[in-house]
Short mmCIF file of C-alpha atoms in Angstrom, two decimals:
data_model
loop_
_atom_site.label_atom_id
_atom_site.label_comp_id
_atom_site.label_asym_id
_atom_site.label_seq_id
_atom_site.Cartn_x
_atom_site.Cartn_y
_atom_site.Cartn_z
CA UNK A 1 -15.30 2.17 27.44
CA UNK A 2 -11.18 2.19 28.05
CA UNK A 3 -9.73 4.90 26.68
CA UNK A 4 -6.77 4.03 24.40
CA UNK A 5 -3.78 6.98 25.58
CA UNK A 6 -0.56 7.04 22.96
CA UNK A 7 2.44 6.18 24.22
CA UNK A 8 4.85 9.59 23.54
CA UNK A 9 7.79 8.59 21.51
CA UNK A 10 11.17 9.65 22.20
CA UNK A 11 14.44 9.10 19.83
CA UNK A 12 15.42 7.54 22.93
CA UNK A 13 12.42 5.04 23.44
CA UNK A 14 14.02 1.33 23.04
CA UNK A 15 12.75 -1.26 20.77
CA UNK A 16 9.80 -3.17 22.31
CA UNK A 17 9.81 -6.82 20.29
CA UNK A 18 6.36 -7.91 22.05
CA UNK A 19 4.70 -4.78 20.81
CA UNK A 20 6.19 -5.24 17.54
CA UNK A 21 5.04 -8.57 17.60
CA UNK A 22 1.50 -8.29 18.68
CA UNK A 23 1.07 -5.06 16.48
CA UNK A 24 2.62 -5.15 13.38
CA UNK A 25 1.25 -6.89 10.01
CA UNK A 26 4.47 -7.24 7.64
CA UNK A 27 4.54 -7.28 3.57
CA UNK A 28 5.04 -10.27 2.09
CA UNK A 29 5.21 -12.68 5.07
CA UNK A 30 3.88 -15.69 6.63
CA UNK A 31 3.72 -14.46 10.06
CA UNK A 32 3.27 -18.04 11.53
CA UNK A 33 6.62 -18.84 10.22
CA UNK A 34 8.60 -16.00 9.41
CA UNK A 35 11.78 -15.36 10.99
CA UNK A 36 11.05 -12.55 13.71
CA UNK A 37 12.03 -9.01 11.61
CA UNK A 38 15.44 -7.68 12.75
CA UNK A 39 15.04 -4.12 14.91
CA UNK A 40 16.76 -1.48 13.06
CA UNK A 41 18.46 1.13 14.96
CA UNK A 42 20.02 3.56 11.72
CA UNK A 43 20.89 3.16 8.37
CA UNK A 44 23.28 5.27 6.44
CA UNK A 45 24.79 5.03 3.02
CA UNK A 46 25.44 0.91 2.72
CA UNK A 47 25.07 0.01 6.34
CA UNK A 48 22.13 -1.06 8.30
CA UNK A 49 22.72 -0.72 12.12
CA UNK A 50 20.68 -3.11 13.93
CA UNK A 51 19.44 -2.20 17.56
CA UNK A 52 21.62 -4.98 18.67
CA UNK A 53 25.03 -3.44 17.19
CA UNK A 54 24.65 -5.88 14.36
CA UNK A 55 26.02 -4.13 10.83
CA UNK A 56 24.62 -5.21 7.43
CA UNK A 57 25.40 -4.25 4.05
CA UNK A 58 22.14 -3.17 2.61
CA UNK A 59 22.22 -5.46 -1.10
CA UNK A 60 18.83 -4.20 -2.08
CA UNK A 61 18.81 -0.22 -1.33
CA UNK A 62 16.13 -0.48 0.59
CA UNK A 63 14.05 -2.46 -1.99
CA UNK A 64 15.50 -0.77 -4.83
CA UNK A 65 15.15 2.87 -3.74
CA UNK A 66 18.30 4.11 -1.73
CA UNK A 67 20.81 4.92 -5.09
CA UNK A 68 22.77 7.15 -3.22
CA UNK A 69 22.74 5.25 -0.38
CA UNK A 70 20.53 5.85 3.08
CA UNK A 71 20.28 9.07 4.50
CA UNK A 72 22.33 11.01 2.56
CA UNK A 73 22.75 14.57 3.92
CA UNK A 74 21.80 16.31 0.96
CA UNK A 75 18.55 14.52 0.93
CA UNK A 76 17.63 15.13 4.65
CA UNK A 77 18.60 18.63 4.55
CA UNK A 78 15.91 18.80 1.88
CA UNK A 79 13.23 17.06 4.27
CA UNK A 80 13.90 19.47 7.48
CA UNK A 81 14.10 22.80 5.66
CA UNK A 82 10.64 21.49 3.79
CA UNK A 83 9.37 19.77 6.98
CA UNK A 84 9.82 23.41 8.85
CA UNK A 85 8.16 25.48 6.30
CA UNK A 86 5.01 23.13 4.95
CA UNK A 87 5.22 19.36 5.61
CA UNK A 88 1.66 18.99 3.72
CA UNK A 89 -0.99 20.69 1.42
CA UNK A 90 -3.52 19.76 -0.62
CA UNK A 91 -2.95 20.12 -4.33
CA UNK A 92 -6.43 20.29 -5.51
CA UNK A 93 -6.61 24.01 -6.37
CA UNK A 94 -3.47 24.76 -4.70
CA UNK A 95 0.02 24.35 -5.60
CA UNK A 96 3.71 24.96 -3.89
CA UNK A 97 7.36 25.53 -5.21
CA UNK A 98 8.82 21.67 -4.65
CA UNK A 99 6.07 20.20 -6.98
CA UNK A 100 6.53 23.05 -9.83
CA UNK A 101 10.10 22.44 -10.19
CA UNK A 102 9.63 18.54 -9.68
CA UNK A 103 7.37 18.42 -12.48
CA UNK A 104 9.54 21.02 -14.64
CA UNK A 105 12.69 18.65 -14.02
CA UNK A 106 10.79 15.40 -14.68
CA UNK A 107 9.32 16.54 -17.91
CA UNK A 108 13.18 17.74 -19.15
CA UNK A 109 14.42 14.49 -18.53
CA UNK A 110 11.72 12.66 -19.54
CA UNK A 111 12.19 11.31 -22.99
CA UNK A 112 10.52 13.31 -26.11
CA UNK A 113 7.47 15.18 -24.88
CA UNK A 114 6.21 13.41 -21.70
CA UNK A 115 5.15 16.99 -20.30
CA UNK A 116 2.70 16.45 -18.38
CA UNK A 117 3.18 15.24 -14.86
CA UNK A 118 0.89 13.85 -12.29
CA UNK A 119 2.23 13.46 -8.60
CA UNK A 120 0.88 10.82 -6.58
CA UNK A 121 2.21 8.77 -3.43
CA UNK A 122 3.40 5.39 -4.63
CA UNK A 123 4.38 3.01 -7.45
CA UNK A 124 1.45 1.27 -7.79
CA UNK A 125 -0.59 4.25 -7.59
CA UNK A 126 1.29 5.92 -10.14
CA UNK A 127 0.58 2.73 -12.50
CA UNK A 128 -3.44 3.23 -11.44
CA UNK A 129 -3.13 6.41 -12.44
CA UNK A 130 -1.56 5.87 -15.88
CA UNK A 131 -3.64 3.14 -16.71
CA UNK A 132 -6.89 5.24 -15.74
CA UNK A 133 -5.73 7.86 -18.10
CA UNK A 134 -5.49 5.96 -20.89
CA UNK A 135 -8.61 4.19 -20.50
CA UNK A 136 -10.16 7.83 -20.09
CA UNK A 137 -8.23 9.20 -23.02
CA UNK A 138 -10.16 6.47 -25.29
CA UNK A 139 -13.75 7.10 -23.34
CA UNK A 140 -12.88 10.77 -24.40
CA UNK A 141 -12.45 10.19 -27.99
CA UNK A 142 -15.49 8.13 -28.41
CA UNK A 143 -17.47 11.24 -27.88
CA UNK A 144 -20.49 8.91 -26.18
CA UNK A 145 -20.20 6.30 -28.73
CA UNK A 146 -19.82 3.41 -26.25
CA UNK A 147 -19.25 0.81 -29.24
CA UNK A 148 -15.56 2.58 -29.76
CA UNK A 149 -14.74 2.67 -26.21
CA UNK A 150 -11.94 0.49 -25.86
CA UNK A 151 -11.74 -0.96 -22.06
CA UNK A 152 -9.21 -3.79 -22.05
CA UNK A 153 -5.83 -3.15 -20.37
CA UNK A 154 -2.83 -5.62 -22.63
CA UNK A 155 -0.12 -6.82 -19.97
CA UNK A 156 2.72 -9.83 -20.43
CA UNK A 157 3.72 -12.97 -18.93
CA UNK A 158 5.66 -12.62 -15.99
CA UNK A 159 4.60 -8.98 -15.28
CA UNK A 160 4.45 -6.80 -12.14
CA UNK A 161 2.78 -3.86 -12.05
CA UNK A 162 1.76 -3.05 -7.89
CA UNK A 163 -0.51 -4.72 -5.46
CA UNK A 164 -3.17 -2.80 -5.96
CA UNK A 165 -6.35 -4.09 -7.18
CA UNK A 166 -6.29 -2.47 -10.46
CA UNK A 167 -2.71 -3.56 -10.77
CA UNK A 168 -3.06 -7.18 -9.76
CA UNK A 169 -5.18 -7.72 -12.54
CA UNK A 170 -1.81 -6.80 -14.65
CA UNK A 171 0.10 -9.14 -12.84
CA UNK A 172 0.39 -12.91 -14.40
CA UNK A 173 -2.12 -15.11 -12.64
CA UNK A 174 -0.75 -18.25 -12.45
CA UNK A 175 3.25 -17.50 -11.50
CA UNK A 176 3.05 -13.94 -10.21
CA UNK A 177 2.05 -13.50 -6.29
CA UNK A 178 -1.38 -12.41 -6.80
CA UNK A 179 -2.76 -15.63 -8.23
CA UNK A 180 -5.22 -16.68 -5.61
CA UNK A 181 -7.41 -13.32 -7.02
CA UNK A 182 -7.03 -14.32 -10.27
CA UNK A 183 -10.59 -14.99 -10.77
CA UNK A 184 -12.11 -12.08 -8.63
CA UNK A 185 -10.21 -9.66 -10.72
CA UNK A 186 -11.22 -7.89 -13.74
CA UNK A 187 -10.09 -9.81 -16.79
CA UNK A 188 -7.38 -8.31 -18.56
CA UNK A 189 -5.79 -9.34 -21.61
CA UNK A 190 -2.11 -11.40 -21.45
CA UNK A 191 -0.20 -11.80 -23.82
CA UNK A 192 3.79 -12.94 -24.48
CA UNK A 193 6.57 -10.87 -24.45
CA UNK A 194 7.91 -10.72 -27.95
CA UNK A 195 11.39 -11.76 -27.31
CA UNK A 196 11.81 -13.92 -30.39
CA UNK A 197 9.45 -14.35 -33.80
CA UNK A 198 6.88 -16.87 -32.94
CA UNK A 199 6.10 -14.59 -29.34
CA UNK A 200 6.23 -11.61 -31.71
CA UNK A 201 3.83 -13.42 -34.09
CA UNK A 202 1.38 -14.38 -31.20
CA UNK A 203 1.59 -11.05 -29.94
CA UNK A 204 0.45 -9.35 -33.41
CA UNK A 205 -2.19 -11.99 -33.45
CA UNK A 206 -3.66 -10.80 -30.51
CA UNK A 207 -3.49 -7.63 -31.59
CA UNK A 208 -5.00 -7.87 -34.93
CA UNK A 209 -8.13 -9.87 -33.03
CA UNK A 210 -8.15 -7.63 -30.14
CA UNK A 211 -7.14 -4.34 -30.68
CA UNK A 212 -10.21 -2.70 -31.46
CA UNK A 213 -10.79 -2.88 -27.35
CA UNK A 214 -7.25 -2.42 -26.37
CA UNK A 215 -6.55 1.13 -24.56
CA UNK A 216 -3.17 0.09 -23.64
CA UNK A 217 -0.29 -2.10 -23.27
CA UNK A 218 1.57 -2.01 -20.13
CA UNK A 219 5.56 -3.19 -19.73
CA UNK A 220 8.68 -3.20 -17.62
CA UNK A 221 11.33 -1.57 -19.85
CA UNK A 222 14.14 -3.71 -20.40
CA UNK A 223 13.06 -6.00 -16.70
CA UNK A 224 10.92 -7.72 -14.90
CA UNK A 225 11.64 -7.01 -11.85
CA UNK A 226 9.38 -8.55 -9.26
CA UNK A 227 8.16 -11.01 -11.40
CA UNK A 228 12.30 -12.76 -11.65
CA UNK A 229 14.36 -9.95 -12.79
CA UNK A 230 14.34 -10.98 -16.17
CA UNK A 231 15.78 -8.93 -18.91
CA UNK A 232 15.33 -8.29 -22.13
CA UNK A 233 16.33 -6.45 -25.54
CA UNK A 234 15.84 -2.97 -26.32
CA UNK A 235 14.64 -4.36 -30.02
CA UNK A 236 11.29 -5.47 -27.73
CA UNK A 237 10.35 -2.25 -26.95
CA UNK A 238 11.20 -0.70 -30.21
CA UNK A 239 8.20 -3.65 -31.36
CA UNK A 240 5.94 -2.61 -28.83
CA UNK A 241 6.11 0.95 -29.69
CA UNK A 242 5.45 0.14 -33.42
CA UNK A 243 2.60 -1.85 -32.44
CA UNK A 244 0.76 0.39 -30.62
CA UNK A 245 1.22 3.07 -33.58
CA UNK A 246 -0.36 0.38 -35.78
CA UNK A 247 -3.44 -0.51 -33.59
CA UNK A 248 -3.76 3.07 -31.70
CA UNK A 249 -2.76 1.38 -28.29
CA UNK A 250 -1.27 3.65 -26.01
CA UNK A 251 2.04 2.85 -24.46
CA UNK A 252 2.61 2.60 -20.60
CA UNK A 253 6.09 2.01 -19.55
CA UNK A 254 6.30 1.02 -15.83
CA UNK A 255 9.80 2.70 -14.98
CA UNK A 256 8.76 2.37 -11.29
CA UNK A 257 11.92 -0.02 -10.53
CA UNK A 258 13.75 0.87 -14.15
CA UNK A 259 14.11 4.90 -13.66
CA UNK A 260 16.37 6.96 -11.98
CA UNK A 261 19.43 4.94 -13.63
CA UNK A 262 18.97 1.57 -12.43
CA UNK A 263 19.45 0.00 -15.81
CA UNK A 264 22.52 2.17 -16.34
CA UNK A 265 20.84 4.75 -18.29
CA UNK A 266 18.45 7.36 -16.86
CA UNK A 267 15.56 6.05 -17.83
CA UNK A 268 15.27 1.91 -19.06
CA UNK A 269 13.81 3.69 -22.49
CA UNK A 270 16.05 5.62 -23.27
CA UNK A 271 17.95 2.26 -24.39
CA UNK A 272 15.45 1.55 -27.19
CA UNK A 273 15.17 5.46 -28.16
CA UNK A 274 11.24 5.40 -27.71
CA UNK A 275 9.14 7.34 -26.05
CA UNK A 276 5.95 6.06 -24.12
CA UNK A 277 2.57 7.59 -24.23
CA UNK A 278 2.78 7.76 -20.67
CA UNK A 279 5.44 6.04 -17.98
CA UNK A 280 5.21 5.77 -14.50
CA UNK A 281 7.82 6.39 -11.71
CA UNK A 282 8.20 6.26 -8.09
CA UNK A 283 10.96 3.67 -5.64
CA UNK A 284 14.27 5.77 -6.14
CA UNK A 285 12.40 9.31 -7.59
CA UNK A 286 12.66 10.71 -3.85
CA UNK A 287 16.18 8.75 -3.13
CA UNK A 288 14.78 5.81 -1.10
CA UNK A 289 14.09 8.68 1.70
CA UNK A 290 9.72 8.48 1.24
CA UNK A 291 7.09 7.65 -0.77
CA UNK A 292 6.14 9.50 -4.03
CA UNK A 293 5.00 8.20 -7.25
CA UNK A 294 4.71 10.01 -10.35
CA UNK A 295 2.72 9.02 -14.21
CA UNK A 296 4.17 11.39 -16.74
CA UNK A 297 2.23 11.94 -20.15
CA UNK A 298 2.67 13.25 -23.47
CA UNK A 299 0.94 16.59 -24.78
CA UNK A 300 -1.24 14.65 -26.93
CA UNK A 301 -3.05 12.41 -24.03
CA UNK A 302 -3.25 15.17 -21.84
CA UNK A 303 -5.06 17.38 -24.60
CA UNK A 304 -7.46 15.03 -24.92
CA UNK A 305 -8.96 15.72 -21.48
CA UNK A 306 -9.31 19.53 -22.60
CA UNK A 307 -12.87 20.74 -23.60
CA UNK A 308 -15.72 22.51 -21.62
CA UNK A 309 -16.90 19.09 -20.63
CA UNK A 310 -16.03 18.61 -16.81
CA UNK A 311 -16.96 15.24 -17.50
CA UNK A 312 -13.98 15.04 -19.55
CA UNK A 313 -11.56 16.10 -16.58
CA UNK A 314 -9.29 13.54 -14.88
CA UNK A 315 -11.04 12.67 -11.57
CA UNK A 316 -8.39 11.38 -9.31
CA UNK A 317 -6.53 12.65 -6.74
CA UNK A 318 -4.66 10.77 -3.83
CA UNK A 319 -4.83 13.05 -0.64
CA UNK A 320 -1.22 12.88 -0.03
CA UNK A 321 -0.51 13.25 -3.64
CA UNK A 322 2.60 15.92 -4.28
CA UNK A 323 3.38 16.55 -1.17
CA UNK A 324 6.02 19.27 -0.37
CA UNK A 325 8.02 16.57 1.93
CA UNK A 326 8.19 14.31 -0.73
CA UNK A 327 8.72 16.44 -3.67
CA UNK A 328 11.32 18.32 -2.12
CA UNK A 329 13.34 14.81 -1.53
CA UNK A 330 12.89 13.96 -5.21
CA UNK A 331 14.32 17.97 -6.47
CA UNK A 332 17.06 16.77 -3.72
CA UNK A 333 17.90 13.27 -5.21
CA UNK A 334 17.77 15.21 -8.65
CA UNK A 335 20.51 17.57 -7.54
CA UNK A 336 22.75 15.00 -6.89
CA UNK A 337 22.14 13.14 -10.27
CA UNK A 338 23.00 16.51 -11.82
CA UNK A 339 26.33 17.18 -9.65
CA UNK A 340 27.62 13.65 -8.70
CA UNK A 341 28.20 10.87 -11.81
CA UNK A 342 25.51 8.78 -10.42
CA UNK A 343 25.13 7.13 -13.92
CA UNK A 344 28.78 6.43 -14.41
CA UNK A 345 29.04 5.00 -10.55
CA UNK A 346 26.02 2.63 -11.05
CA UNK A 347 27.44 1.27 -14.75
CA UNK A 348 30.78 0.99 -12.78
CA UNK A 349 28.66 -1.02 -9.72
CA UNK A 350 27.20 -3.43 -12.48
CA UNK A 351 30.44 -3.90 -14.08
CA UNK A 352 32.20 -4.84 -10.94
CA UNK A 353 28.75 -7.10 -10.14
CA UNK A 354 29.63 -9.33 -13.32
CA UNK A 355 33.13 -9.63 -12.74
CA UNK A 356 32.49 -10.95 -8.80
CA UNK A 357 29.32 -12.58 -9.22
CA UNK A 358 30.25 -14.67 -12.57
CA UNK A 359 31.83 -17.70 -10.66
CA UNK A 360 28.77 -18.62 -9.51
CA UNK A 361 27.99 -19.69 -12.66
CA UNK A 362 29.86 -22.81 -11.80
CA UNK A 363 27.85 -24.03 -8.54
CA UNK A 364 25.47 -26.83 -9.52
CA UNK A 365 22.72 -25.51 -7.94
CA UNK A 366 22.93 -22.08 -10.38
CA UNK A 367 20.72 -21.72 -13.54
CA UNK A 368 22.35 -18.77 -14.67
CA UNK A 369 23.99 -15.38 -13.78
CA UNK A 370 23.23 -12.16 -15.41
CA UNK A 371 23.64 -8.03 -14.96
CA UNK A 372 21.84 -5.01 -16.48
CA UNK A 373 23.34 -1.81 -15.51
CA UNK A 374 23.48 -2.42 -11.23
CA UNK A 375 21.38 -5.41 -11.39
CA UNK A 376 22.95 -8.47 -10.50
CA UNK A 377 21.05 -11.59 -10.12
CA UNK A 378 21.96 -15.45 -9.16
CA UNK A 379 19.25 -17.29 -10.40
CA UNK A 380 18.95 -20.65 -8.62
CA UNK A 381 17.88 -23.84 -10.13
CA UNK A 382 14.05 -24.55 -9.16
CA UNK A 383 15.27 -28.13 -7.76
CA UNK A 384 16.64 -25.90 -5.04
CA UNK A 385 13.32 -24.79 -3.88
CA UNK A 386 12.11 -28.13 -2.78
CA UNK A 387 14.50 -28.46 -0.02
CA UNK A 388 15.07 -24.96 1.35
CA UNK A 389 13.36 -21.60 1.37
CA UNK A 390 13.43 -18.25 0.83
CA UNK A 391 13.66 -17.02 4.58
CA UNK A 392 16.38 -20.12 5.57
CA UNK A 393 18.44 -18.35 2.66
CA UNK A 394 17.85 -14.49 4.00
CA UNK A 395 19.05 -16.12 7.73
CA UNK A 396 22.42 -17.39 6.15
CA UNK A 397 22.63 -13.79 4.30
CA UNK A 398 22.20 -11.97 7.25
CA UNK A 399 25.13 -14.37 8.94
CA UNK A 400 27.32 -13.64 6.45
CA UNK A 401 26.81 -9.86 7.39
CA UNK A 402 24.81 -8.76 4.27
CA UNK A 403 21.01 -7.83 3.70
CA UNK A 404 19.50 -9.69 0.91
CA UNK A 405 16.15 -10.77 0.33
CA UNK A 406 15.28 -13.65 -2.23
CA UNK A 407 12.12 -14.21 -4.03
CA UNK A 408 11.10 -17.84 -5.36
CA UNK A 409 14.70 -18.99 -6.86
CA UNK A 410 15.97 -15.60 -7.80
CA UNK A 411 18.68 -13.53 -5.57
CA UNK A 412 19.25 -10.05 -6.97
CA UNK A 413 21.53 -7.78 -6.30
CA UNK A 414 20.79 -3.91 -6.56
CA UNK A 415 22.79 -2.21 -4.18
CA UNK A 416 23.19 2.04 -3.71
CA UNK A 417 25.52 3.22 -6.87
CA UNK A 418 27.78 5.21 -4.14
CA UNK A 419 28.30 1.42 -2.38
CA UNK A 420 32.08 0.99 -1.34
CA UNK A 421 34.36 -1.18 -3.46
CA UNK A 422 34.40 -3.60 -0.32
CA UNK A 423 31.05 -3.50 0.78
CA UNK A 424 30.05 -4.36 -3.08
CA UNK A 425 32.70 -7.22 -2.63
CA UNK A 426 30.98 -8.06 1.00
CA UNK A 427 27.70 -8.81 -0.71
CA UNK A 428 29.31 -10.93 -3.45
CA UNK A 429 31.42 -12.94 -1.61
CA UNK A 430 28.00 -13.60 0.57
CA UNK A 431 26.24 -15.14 -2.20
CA UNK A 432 29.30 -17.22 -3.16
CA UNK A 433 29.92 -18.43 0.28
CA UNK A 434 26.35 -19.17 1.17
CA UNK A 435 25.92 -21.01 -1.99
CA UNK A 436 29.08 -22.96 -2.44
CA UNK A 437 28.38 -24.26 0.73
CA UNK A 438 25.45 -25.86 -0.35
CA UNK A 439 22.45 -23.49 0.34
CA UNK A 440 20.92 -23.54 3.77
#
């Protein structure tokens, strides 16, 4: 038997593309044809540095998590000071100072009384999480009586909940990414989004014949984001939550990609004044600088895993789950929502978004144009995708000096809120000049 010996790594060490490509399996890529991945040497605030000397303005925040920009000091402070003193320990039956005062600062900014939070390590786990509480929180109130057990997840067109596979059984089957598991998954319930009358009217429908073995409905708060950034009215979510009162459905609202001000408020709900049963968080809750996911719940679904019964208990728990690295990011990225007008800058991002990006509207191959808080999206006619792709586009991006990445015929937009006036005008004259030339 060989023995494998680690190769020590140095700050130093160079870039070695042959290891990178024999070794590493990338997200979201057909390694047979993607473009080889671009080395990156440093990234701070807008700017990737590329090993090369290469400079890109970072358009997507490090997919969707870097609102104040890469490496901010304040932020990496945090991480040393926390990496010196405890990088890691367990939660179960232990606890430590960065996760006491996460969960005290989540739960005051939280809307109404979403008290009660559970740190995890992800998005998607986060969205497990919530969506194994409330199908717990039903199994609970049965008291053994398996015929009210209600064991059906609700979830809409278009959605994207994670890549897990409890979440890609949320996802929509036949346009979302996850469709070749669409029959190996467990079968979930879809349903439309009620953006108009007759969707609202098919939605009650379902409802009134289903709801009996509905434990919850699951939504995007005012977007879609993986599934085409698509937006939608406050006045949706203001239906949901009266639906679920009716029927005794409890409310998930994914805020994974929403929170942290995205949407130009704190939170995405906060724009319909409702308040979820539970919502999950994670991408920019640490600042874009590690993972950490959170599902935040209301008084009443946490009391009803109270009693003597351990049975009753919630029985998960990622290892990694509050970890003092990560929590002490997120109490960092907090501290500069509270002292910097992060909110302000990233209304003031999307307003100068849909001043710069609106005469794209004109190009032929352009379905439409659109901003929500500092989400801009192009959205590209679907003629378009039968003579170029998604990776030919991201190449004439990165030409133009700009990090963008495209999904099916959508390019979005959501860039740090602390971006500079001429970076932000970098990445929009990028998608004008790629597209006005005709698309790669």
């Amino acid at each position: 038997m060989v023995e494998k010996r680690s190769m020590p790594f140095q700050a130093s060490t160079p870039f070695n593309a042959a290891q990178a490509e024999r070794h590493l399996w990338l997200p979201y890529s057909q390694m047979h044809t993607a473009p080889a991945p671009m080395a990156v040497a440093s990234a701070q605030g807008s700017l990737i540095t590329l090993q090369d000397g290469r400079q890109l303005v970072d358009g997507v925040a490090s997919w969707w998590t870097a609102s104040h920009g890469s490496s901010h000091p304040h932020i990496t402070k945090a991480l040393a000071e926390q990496a010196l003193a405890m990088p890691h320990i367990m939660m179960g039956g232990l606890v430590h100072t960065q996760a006491q005062r996460l969960a005290a600062r989540l739960a005051a900014l939280a809307p109404g009384d979403l008290n009660r939070v559970f740190l995890c390590d992800s998005g998607s786990v986060a969205m497990e999480a919530a969506v194994k509480m409330a199908l717990q929180y039903h199994i609970n109130r049965s008291d053994g009586d398996t015929q009210k057990r209600r064991h059906k997840v609700l979830f809409f067109e278009g959605a994207y909940h994670g890549d897990t596979m409890g979440m890609m059984a949320l996802c929509d089957p036949t346009e979302g990414m996850h469709h070749l598991f669409s029959n190996m998954l467990q079968q979930q319930v879809m349903a439309p989004l009620p953006v108009d009358q007759a969707s609202l009217e098919r939605l009650e429908a379902i409802l009134d014949n289903q709801g009996h073995d509905i434990a919850a409905m699951v939504v995007e708060p005012l977007v879609q984001g993986a599934g085409g950034m698509v937006f939608h009215h406050p006045e949706v979510l203001r239906h949901l939550r009266r639906l679920c009162d009716s029927h005794g459905v409890l409310l998930i609202a994914d805020e994974v990609f929403t929170g942290f001000g995205r949407t130009g408020t704190f939170f995405a709900c906060e724009q319909a004044a409702i308040v979820p049963d539970i919502m999950a968080l994670s991408k920019a809750l640490t600042g874009g600088a590690i993972g950490l996911g959170a599902a935040l719940a209301r008084d009443s679904v946490f009391e009803g895993f109270l009693g003597d019964d351990p049975e009753k208990a919630l029985m998960h728990g990622p290892t990694f789950m509050g970890n003092p690295l990560a929590c002490a990011a997120a109490n960092a990225s907090l501290d500069l929502f509270e002292d910097q007008p992060r909110l302000e800058q990233a209304r003031a991002v999307g307003a100068a978004m849909a001043q710069q990006l609106e005469r794209c509207r004109s190009l032929e191959n352009v379905r439409d144009v659109r901003t929500l808080g500092a989400i801009g999206v192009v959205e590209l006619n679907e003629t378009w995708l039968a003579r170029t792709s998604t990776d030919k586009l991201r190449q004439a991006f990165i030409a133009e000096g700009v990090w963008l990445r495209p999904f099916r015929n959508v390019i979005a937009l959501t860039p740090a809120f602390t971006i500079g006036d001429e970076e932000l005008r970098t990445l929009t004259n990028a998608v004008w000049n790629v597209l006005s030339g005709g698309a790669p």
